[in-house]
Short mmCIF file of C-alpha atoms in Angstrom, two decimals:
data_model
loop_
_atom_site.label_atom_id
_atom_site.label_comp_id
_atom_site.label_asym_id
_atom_site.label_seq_id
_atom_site.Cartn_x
_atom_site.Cartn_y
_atom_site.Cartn_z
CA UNK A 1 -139.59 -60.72 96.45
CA UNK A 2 -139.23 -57.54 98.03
CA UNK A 3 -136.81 -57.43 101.52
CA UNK A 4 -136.16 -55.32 104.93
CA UNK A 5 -133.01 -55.21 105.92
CA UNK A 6 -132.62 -54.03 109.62
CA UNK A 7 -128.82 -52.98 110.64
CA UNK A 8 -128.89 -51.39 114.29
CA UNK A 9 -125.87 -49.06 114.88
CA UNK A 10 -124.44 -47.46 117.85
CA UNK A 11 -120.72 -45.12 117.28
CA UNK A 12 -120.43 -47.93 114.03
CA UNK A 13 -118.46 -44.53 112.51
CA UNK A 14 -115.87 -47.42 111.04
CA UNK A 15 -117.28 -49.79 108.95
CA UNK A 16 -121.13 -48.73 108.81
CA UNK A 17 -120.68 -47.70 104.88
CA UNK A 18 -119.13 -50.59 104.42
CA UNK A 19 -121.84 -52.94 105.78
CA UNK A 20 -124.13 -50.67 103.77
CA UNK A 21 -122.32 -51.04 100.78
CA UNK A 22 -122.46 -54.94 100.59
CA UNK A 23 -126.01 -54.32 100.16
CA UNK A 24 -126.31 -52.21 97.84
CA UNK A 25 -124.02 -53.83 95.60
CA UNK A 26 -126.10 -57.03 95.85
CA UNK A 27 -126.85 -58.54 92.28
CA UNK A 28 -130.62 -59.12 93.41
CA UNK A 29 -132.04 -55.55 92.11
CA UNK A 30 -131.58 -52.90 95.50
CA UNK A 31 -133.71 -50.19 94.21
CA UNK A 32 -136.57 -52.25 93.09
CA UNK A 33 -136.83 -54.79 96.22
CA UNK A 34 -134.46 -54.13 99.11
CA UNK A 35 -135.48 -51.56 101.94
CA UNK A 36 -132.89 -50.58 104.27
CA UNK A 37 -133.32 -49.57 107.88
CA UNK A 38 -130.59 -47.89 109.79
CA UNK A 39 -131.66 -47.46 113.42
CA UNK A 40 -129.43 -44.81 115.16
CA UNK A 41 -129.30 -46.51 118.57
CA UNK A 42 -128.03 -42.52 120.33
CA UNK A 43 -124.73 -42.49 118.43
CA UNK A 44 -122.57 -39.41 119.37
CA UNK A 45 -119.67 -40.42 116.62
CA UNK A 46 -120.08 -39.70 113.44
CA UNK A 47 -121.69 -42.76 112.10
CA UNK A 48 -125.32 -40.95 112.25
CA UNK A 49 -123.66 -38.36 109.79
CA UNK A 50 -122.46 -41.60 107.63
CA UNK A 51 -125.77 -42.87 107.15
CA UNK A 52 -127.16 -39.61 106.52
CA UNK A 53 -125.25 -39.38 103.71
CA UNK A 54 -126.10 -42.85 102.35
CA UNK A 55 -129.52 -41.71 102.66
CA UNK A 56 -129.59 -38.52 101.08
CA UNK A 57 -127.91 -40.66 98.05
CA UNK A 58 -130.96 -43.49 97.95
CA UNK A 59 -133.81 -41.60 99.51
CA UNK A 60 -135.75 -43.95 98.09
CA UNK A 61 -134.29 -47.34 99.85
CA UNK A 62 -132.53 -46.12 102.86
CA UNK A 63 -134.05 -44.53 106.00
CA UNK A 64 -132.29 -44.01 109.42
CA UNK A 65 -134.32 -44.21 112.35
CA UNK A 66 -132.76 -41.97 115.48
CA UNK A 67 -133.75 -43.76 118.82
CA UNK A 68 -132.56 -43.01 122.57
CA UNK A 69 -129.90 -45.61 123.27
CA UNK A 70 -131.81 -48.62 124.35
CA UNK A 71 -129.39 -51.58 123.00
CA UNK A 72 -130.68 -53.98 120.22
CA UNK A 73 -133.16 -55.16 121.03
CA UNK A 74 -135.28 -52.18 120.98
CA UNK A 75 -133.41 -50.73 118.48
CA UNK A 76 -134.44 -54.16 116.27
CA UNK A 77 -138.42 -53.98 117.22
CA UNK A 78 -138.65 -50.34 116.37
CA UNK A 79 -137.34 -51.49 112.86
CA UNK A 80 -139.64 -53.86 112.37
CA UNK A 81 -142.69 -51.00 113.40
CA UNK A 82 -140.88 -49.05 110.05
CA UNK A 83 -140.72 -52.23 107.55
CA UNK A 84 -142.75 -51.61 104.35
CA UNK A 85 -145.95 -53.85 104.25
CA UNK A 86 -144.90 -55.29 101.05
CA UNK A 87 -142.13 -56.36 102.26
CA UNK A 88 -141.70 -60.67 102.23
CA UNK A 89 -138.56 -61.41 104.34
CA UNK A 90 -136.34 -59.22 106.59
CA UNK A 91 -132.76 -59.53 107.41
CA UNK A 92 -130.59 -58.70 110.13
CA UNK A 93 -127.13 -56.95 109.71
CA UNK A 94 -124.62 -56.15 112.43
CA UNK A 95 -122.84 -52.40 111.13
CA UNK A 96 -119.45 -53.55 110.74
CA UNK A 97 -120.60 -57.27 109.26
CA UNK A 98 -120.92 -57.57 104.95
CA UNK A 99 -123.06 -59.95 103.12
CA UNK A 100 -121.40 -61.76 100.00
CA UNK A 101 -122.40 -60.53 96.70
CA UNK A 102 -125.54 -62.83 96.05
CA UNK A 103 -126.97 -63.49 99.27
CA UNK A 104 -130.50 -61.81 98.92
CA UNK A 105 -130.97 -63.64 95.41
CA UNK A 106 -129.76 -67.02 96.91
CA UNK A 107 -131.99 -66.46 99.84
CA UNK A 108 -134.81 -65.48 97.29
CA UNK A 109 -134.45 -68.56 94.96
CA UNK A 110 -134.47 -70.50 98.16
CA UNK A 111 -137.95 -69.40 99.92
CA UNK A 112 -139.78 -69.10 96.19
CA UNK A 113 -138.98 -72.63 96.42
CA UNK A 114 -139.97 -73.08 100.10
CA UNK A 115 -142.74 -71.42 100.67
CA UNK A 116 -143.97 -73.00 104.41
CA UNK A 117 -139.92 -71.89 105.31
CA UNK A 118 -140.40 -68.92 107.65
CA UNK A 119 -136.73 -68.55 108.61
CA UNK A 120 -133.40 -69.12 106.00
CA UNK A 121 -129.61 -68.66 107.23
CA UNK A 122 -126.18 -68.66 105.33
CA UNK A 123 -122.74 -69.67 106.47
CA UNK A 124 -121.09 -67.62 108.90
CA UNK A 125 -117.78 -66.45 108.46
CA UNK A 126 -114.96 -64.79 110.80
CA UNK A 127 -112.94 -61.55 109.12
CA UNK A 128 -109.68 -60.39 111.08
CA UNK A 129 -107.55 -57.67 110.46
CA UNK A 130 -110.58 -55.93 108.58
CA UNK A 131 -108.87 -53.59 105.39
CA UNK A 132 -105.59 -55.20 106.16
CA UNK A 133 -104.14 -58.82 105.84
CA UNK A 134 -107.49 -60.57 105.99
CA UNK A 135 -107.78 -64.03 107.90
CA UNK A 136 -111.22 -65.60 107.29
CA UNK A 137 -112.21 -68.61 109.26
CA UNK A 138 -115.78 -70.55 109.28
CA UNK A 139 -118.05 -70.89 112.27
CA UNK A 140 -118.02 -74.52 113.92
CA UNK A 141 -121.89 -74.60 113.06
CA UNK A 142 -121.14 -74.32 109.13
CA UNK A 143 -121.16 -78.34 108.89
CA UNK A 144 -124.61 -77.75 108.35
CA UNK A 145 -123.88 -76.64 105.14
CA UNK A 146 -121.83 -79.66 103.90
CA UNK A 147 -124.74 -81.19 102.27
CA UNK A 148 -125.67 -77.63 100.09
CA UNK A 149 -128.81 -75.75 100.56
CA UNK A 150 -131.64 -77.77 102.22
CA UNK A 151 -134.29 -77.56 105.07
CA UNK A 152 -133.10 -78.65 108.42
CA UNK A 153 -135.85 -80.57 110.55
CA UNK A 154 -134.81 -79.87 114.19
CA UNK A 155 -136.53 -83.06 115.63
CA UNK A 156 -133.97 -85.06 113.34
CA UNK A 157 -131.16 -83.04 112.96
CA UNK A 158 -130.43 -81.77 116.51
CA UNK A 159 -127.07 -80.72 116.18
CA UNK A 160 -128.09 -78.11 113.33
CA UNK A 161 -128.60 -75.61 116.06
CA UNK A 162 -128.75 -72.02 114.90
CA UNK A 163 -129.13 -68.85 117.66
CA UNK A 164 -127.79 -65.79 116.62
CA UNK A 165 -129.77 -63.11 114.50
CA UNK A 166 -126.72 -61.91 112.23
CA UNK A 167 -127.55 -63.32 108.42
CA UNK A 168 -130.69 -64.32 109.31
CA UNK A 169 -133.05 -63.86 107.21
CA UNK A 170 -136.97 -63.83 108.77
CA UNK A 171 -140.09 -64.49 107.13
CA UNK A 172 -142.03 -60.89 107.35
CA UNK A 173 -145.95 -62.05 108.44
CA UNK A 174 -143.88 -65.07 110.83
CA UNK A 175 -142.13 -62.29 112.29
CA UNK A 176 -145.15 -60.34 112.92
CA UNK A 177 -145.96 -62.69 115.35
CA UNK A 178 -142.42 -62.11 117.68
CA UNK A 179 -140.72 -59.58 119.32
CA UNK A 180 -137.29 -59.51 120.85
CA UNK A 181 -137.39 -59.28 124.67
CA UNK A 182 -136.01 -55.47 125.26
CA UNK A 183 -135.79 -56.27 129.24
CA UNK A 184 -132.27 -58.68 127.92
CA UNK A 185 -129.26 -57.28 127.98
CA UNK A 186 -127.78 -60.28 126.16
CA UNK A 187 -129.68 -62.85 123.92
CA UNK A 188 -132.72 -61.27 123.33
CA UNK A 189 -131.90 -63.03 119.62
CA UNK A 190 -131.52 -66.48 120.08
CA UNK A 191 -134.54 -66.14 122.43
CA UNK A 192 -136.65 -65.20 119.62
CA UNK A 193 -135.07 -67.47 117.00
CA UNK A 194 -135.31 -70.72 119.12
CA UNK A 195 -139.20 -69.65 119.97
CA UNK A 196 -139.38 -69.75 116.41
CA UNK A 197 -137.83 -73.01 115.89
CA UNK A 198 -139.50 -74.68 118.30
CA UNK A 199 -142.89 -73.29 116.75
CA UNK A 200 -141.94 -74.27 113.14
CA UNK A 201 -139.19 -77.47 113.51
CA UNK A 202 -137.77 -75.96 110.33
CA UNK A 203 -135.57 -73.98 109.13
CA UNK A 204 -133.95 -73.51 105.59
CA UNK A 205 -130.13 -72.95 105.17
CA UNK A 206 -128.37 -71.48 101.87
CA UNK A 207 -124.83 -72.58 101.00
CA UNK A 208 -123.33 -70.70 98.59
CA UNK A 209 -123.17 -67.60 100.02
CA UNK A 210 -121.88 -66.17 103.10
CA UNK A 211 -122.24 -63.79 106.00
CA UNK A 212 -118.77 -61.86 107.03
CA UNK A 213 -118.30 -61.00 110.71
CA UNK A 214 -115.48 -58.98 111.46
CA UNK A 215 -113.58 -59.25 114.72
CA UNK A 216 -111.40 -56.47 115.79
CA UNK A 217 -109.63 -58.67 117.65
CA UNK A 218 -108.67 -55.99 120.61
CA UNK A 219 -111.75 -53.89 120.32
CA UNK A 220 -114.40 -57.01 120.46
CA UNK A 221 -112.11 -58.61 123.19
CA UNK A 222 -112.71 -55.99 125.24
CA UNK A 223 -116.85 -55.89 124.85
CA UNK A 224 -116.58 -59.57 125.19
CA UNK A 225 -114.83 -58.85 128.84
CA UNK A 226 -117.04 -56.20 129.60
CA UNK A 227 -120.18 -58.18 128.85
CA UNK A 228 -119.03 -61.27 131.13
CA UNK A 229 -118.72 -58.36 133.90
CA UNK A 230 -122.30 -57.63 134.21
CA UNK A 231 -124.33 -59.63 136.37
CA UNK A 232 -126.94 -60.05 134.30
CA UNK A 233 -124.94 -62.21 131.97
CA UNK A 234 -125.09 -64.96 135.04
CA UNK A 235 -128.26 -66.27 137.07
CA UNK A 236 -130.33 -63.65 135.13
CA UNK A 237 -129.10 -65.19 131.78
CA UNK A 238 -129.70 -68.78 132.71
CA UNK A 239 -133.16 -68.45 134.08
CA UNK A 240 -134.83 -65.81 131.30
CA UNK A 241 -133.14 -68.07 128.25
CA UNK A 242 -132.51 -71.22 129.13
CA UNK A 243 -135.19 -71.87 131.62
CA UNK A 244 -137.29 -70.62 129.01
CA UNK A 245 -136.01 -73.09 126.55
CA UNK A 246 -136.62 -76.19 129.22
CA UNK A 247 -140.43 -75.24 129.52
CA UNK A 248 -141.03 -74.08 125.75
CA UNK A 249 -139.76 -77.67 124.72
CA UNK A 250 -141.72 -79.45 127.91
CA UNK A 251 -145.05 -77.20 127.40
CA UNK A 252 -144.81 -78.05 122.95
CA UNK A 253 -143.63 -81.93 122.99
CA UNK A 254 -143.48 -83.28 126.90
CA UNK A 255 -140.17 -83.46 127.32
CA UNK A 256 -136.58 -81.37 126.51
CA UNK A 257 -135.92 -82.27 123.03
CA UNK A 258 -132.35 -83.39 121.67
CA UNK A 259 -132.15 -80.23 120.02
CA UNK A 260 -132.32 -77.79 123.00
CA UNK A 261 -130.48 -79.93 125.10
CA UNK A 262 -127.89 -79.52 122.56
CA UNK A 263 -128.20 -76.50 121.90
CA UNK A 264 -127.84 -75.24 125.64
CA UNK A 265 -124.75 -77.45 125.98
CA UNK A 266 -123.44 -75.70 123.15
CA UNK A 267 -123.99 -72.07 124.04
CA UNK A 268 -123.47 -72.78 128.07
CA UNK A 269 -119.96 -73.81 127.38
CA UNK A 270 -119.15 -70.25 126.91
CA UNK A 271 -119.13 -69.88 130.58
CA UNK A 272 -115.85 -71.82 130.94
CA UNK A 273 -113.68 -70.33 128.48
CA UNK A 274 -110.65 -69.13 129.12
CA UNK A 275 -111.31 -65.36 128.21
CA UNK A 276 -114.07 -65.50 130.76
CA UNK A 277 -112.70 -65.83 133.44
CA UNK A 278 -114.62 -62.65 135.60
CA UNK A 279 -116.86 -65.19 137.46
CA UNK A 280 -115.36 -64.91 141.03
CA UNK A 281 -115.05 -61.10 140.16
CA UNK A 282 -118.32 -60.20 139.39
CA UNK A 283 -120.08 -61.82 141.83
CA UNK A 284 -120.36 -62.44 145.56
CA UNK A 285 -119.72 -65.62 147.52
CA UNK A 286 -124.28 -65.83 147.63
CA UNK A 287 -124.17 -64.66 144.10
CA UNK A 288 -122.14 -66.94 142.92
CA UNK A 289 -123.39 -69.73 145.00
CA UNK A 290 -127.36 -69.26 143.08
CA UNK A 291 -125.70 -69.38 139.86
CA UNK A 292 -123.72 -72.61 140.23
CA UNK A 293 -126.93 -73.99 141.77
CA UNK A 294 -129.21 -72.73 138.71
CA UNK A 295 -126.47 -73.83 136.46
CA UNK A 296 -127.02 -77.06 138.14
CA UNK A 297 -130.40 -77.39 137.99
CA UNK A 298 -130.23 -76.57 134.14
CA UNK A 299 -127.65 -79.29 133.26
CA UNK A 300 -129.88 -81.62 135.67
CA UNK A 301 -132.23 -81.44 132.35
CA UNK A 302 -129.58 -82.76 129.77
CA UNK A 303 -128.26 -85.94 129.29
CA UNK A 304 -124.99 -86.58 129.31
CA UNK A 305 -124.37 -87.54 126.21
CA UNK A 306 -125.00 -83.93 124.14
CA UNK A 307 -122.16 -82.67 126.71
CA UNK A 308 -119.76 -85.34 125.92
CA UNK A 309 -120.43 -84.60 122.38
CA UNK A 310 -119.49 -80.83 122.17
CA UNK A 311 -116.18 -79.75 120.28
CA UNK A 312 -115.28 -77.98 123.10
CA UNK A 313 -111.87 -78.90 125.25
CA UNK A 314 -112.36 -81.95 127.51
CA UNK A 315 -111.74 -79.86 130.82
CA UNK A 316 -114.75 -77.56 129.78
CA UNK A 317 -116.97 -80.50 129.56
CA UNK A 318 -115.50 -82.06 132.62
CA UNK A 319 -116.41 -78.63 134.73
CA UNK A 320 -120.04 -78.69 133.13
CA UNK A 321 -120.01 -82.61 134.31
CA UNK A 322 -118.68 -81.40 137.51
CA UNK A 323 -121.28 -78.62 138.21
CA UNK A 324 -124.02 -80.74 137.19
CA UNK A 325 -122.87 -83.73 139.61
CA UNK A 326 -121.81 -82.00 142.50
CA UNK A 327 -123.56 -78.28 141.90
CA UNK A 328 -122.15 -75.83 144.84
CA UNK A 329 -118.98 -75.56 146.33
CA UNK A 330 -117.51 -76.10 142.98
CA UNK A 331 -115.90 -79.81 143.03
CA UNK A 332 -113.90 -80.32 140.05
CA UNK A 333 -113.43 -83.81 138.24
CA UNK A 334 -111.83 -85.37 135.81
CA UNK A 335 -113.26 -88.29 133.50
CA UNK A 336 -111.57 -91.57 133.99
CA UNK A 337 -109.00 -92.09 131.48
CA UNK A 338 -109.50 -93.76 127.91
CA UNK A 339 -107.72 -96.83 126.70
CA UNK A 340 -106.15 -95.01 123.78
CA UNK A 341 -105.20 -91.10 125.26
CA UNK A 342 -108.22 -88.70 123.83
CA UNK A 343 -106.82 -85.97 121.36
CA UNK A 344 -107.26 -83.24 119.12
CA UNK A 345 -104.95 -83.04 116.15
CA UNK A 346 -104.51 -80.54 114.00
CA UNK A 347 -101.34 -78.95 111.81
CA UNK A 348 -98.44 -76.35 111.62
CA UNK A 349 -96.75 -75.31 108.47
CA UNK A 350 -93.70 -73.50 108.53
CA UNK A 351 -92.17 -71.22 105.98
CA UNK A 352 -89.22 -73.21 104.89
CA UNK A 353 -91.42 -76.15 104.09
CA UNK A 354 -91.40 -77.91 107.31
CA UNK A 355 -94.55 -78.85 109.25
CA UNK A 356 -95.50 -79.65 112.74
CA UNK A 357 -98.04 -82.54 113.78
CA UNK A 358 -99.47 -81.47 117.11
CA UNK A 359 -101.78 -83.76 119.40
CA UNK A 360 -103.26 -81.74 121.92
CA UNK A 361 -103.88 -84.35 124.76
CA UNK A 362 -106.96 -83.60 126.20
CA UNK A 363 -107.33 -85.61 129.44
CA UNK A 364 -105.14 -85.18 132.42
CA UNK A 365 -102.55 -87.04 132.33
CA UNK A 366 -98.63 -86.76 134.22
CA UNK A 367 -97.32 -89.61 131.78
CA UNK A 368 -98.34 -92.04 128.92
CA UNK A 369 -98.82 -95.83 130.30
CA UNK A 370 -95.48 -97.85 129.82
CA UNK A 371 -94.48 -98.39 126.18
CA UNK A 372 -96.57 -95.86 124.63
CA UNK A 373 -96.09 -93.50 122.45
CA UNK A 374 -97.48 -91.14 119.40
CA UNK A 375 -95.56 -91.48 116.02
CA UNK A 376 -95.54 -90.91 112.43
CA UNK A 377 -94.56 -93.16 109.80
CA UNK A 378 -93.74 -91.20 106.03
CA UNK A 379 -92.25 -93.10 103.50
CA UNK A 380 -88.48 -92.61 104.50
CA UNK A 381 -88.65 -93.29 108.49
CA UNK A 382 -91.23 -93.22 111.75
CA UNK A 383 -90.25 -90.56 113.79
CA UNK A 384 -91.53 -90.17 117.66
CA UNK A 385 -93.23 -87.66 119.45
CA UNK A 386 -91.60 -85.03 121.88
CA UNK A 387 -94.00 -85.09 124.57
CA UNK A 388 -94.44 -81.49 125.88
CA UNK A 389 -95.92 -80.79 129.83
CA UNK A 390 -97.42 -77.92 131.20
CA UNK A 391 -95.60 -75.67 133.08
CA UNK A 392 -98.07 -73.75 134.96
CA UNK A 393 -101.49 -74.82 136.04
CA UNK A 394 -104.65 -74.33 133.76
CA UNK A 395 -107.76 -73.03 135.45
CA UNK A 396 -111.26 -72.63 134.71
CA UNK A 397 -112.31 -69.45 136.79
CA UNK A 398 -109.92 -70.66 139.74
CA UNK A 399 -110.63 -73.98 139.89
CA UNK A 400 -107.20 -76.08 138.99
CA UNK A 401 -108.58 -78.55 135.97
CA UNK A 402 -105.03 -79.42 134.90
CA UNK A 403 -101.97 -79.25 136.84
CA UNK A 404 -98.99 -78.22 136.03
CA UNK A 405 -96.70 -80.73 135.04
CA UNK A 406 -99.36 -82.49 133.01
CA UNK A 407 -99.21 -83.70 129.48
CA UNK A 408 -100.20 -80.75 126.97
CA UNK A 409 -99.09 -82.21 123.79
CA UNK A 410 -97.51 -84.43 121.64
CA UNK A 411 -95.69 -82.97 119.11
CA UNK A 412 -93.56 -84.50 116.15
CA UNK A 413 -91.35 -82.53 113.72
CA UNK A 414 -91.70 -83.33 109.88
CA UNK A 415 -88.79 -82.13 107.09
CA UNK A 416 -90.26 -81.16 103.58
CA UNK A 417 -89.92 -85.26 102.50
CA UNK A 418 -91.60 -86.46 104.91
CA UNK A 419 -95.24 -84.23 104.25
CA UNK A 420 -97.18 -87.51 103.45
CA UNK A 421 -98.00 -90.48 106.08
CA UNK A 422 -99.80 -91.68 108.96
CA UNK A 423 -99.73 -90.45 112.21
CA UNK A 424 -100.65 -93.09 115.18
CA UNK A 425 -100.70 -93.98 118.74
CA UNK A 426 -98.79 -97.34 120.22
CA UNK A 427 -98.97 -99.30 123.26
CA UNK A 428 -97.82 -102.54 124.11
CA UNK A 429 -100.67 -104.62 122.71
CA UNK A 430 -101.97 -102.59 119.95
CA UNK A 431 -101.17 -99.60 117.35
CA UNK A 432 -104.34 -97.44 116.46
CA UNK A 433 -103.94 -95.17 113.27
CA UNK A 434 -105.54 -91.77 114.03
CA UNK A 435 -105.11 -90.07 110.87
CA UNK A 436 -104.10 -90.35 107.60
CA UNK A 437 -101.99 -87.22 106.16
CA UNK A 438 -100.84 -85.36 102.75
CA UNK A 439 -100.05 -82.22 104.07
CA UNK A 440 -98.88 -80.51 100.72
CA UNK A 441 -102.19 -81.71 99.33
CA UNK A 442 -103.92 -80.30 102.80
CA UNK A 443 -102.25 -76.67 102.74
CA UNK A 444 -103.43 -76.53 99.15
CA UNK A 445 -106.74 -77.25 99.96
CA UNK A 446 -106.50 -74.53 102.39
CA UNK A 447 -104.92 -71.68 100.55
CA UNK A 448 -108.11 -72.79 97.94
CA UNK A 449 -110.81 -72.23 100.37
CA UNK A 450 -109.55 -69.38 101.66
CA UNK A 451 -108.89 -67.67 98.41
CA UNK A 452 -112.53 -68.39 97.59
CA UNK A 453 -114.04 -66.54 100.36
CA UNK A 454 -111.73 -63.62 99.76
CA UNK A 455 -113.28 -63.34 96.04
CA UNK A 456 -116.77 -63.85 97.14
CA UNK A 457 -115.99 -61.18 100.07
CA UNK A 458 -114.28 -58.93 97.50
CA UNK A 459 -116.76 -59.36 94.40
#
């Protein structure tokens, strides 16, 4: 099978070679079947120089395009006008991102198998501190790849969402048929991708490989903030993608399917994140006003239940809730509280061999009902947890959604002997085990998984 592999650049002086390199390298034969496009998206660093350079040493399999700045999109669809027609399946490669060593022949195994398969993705993975200390972590959306390589119907498997173009992998006469939208500023690819999926209801996804997105943790932070400052990232946003969604999915089956109700609870959440916080900023008192309202309308299309079932922090679904109740002024609300306090629990391992367990107590809450409390029990006592409040108010753009003097966690303290246990909640009437815990066994596991995306990031 032969492949296209677009990767749009603009000043990508840093890491382009890198990106490049991962594909040469690949162990499915470059000079015989993989075409590389660079599109110069009006560089003025040095990174136009770079790919020169790679050119000039595989004249052959590498080409750079030179475009007037125009942002992805356009930069994307003039690749595709340059993609050889021989070509079966083009990919999509951000210029500071790296595929793992065998992605193209995993991905070609795959669609020889699947021929009616017009789109295949891999797991995504985080990089930080790229050339350094590396920290990997795995997208939330990689439990799709639990059960190994398979093909994901969307009618019955609406939580295996998929929207962004990085690692995809496109089916060369399907994509014929597209074209990303060059009037977006942002999401011009998961437009195209869920057009697709809506089309086709399928979708094929590799496991063992993996596609490596480095964060520069201060340089993408600040193109994250500057992209929640432009306007069109609001009303504009909601109306040319998700709209678009709502009448795709009405005009195809009738009716807003589980999957993009899901998926636009997933990707809407975004809006009430903590590092986005530019809302009241960015736009005026009217301005802001139409969005809640089209936000609104939007979340008037969803059931409740895909927004109660993001993993997202309670208070962002409880502002989503809010907004689609109660639309403009903004009136925030909390959910009535649970019989047993909702949480999120995760771990902390300290150097000398200690551990934390933290419960991150997700509703609102100034105290735990009488006689309750979190615990652990290891084998040598059952220790209680320090209950820890907040000591300044959290907001979602400036609405307060928890006070300050709230309950933010529930932390307990474990010594070196006392790694292994269970970790519960107690009231008067009842004790309800959340979680069983070998946390030697655990960090093991960890160091493991991470080790094994280092070697297939470094093969």
């Amino acid at each position: 099978m032969n492949f296209a592999i677009i990767i749009p650049f603009y000043n990508a002086e840093n890491r382009l070679a890198t990106s490049v390199e991962s594909i040469i390298k690949q162990s499915y034969g470059f000079a015989e079947n993989i075409q590389i496009l660079l599109i110069n998206d009006g560089s003025t660093d040095k990174s136009g120089d770079i790919a020169e350079g790679l050119v000039r040493k595989h004249p052959k399999n590498i080409y750079q395009i030179h475009v007037k700045n125009g942002g992805p999109a356009r930069a994307r669809n003039i690749g595709l006008m340059h993609v050889r027609k021989d070509t079966d399946f083009v990919g999509f490669l951000d210029a500071d991102d790296v595929y793992s060593l065998h992605m193209i022949r995993e991905i070609a195994n795959f669609a020889q198998s699947h021929q009616a398969i017009n789109m295949i993705v891999p797991p995504f993975y985080y990089l930080d501190d790229f050339g350094g200390k590396q920290k990997i972590g795995a997208h939330k959306l990689n439990t799709r790849f639990e059960q190994g390589s398979r093909v994901i119907n969307i009618q019955q498997d609406y939580k295996a969402i998929h929207f962004y173009i990085g690692g995809t992998f496109l089916r060369f006469e399907r994509l014929k048929q597209l074209a990303f939208d060059e009037s977006l500023r942002f999401g011009e690819d998961q437009l195209l991708i869920t057009n697709l999926l809506l089309d086709d209801e399928e979708y094929g996804v590799v496991a063992d490989v993996g596609y490596f997105y480095y964060r520069d943790m201060q340089g993408k932070a600040s193109l994250v903030n500057k992209s929640w400052q432009d306007k069109t990232r609001y009303q504009p946003f909601l109306e040319a993608v998700y709209q678009t969604y709502l009448h795709e999915s009405k005009a195809k089956f009738g009716t807003v399917i589980p999957f993009v109700q899901y998926l636009i609870s997933y990707h809407a959440k975004l809006y009430f994140y903590k590092e986005n916080t530019y809302f009241r900023e960015v736009l005026t008192e009217s301005e802001q006003e139409a969005f809640v309202l089209a936000f609104q309308k939007i979340l008037g299309e969803i059931d409740e239940k895909y927004i109660w079932e993001l993993d997202t922090p309670q208070v962002v679904q409880e502002m989503m809730m809010s907004i689609r109740k109660n639309g403009w002024p903004i009136h925030f609300e909390t959910a009535p509280l649970a019989e047993v306090p909702i949480v999120s629990l995760h771990k902390n391992w300290r150097p000398n061999g200690h551990a934390e367990l933290i419960c991150d107590i997700e509703e609102s809450r100034t105290a735990l009902p009488e006689k309750s409390f979190f615990a652990a029990k290891t084998l040598f006592a059952t220790k209680q947890a320090e209950l820890l409040k907040r000591n300044q108010d959290v907001l979602i753009w400036d609405v307060v959604v928890r006070p300050a003097g709230t309950i933010s966690k529930a932390k307990i303290r474990l010594k070196p002997w006392e790694l292994r246990g269970k970790w519960f909640y107690q009231d008067a009437n009842k004790k309800v085990e959340l979680e069983q815990f070998r946390l030697t066994a655990e960090l093991k596991q960890k160091v493991q998984r991470r080790l094994k995306l280092k070697r297939a990031l470094n093969q």
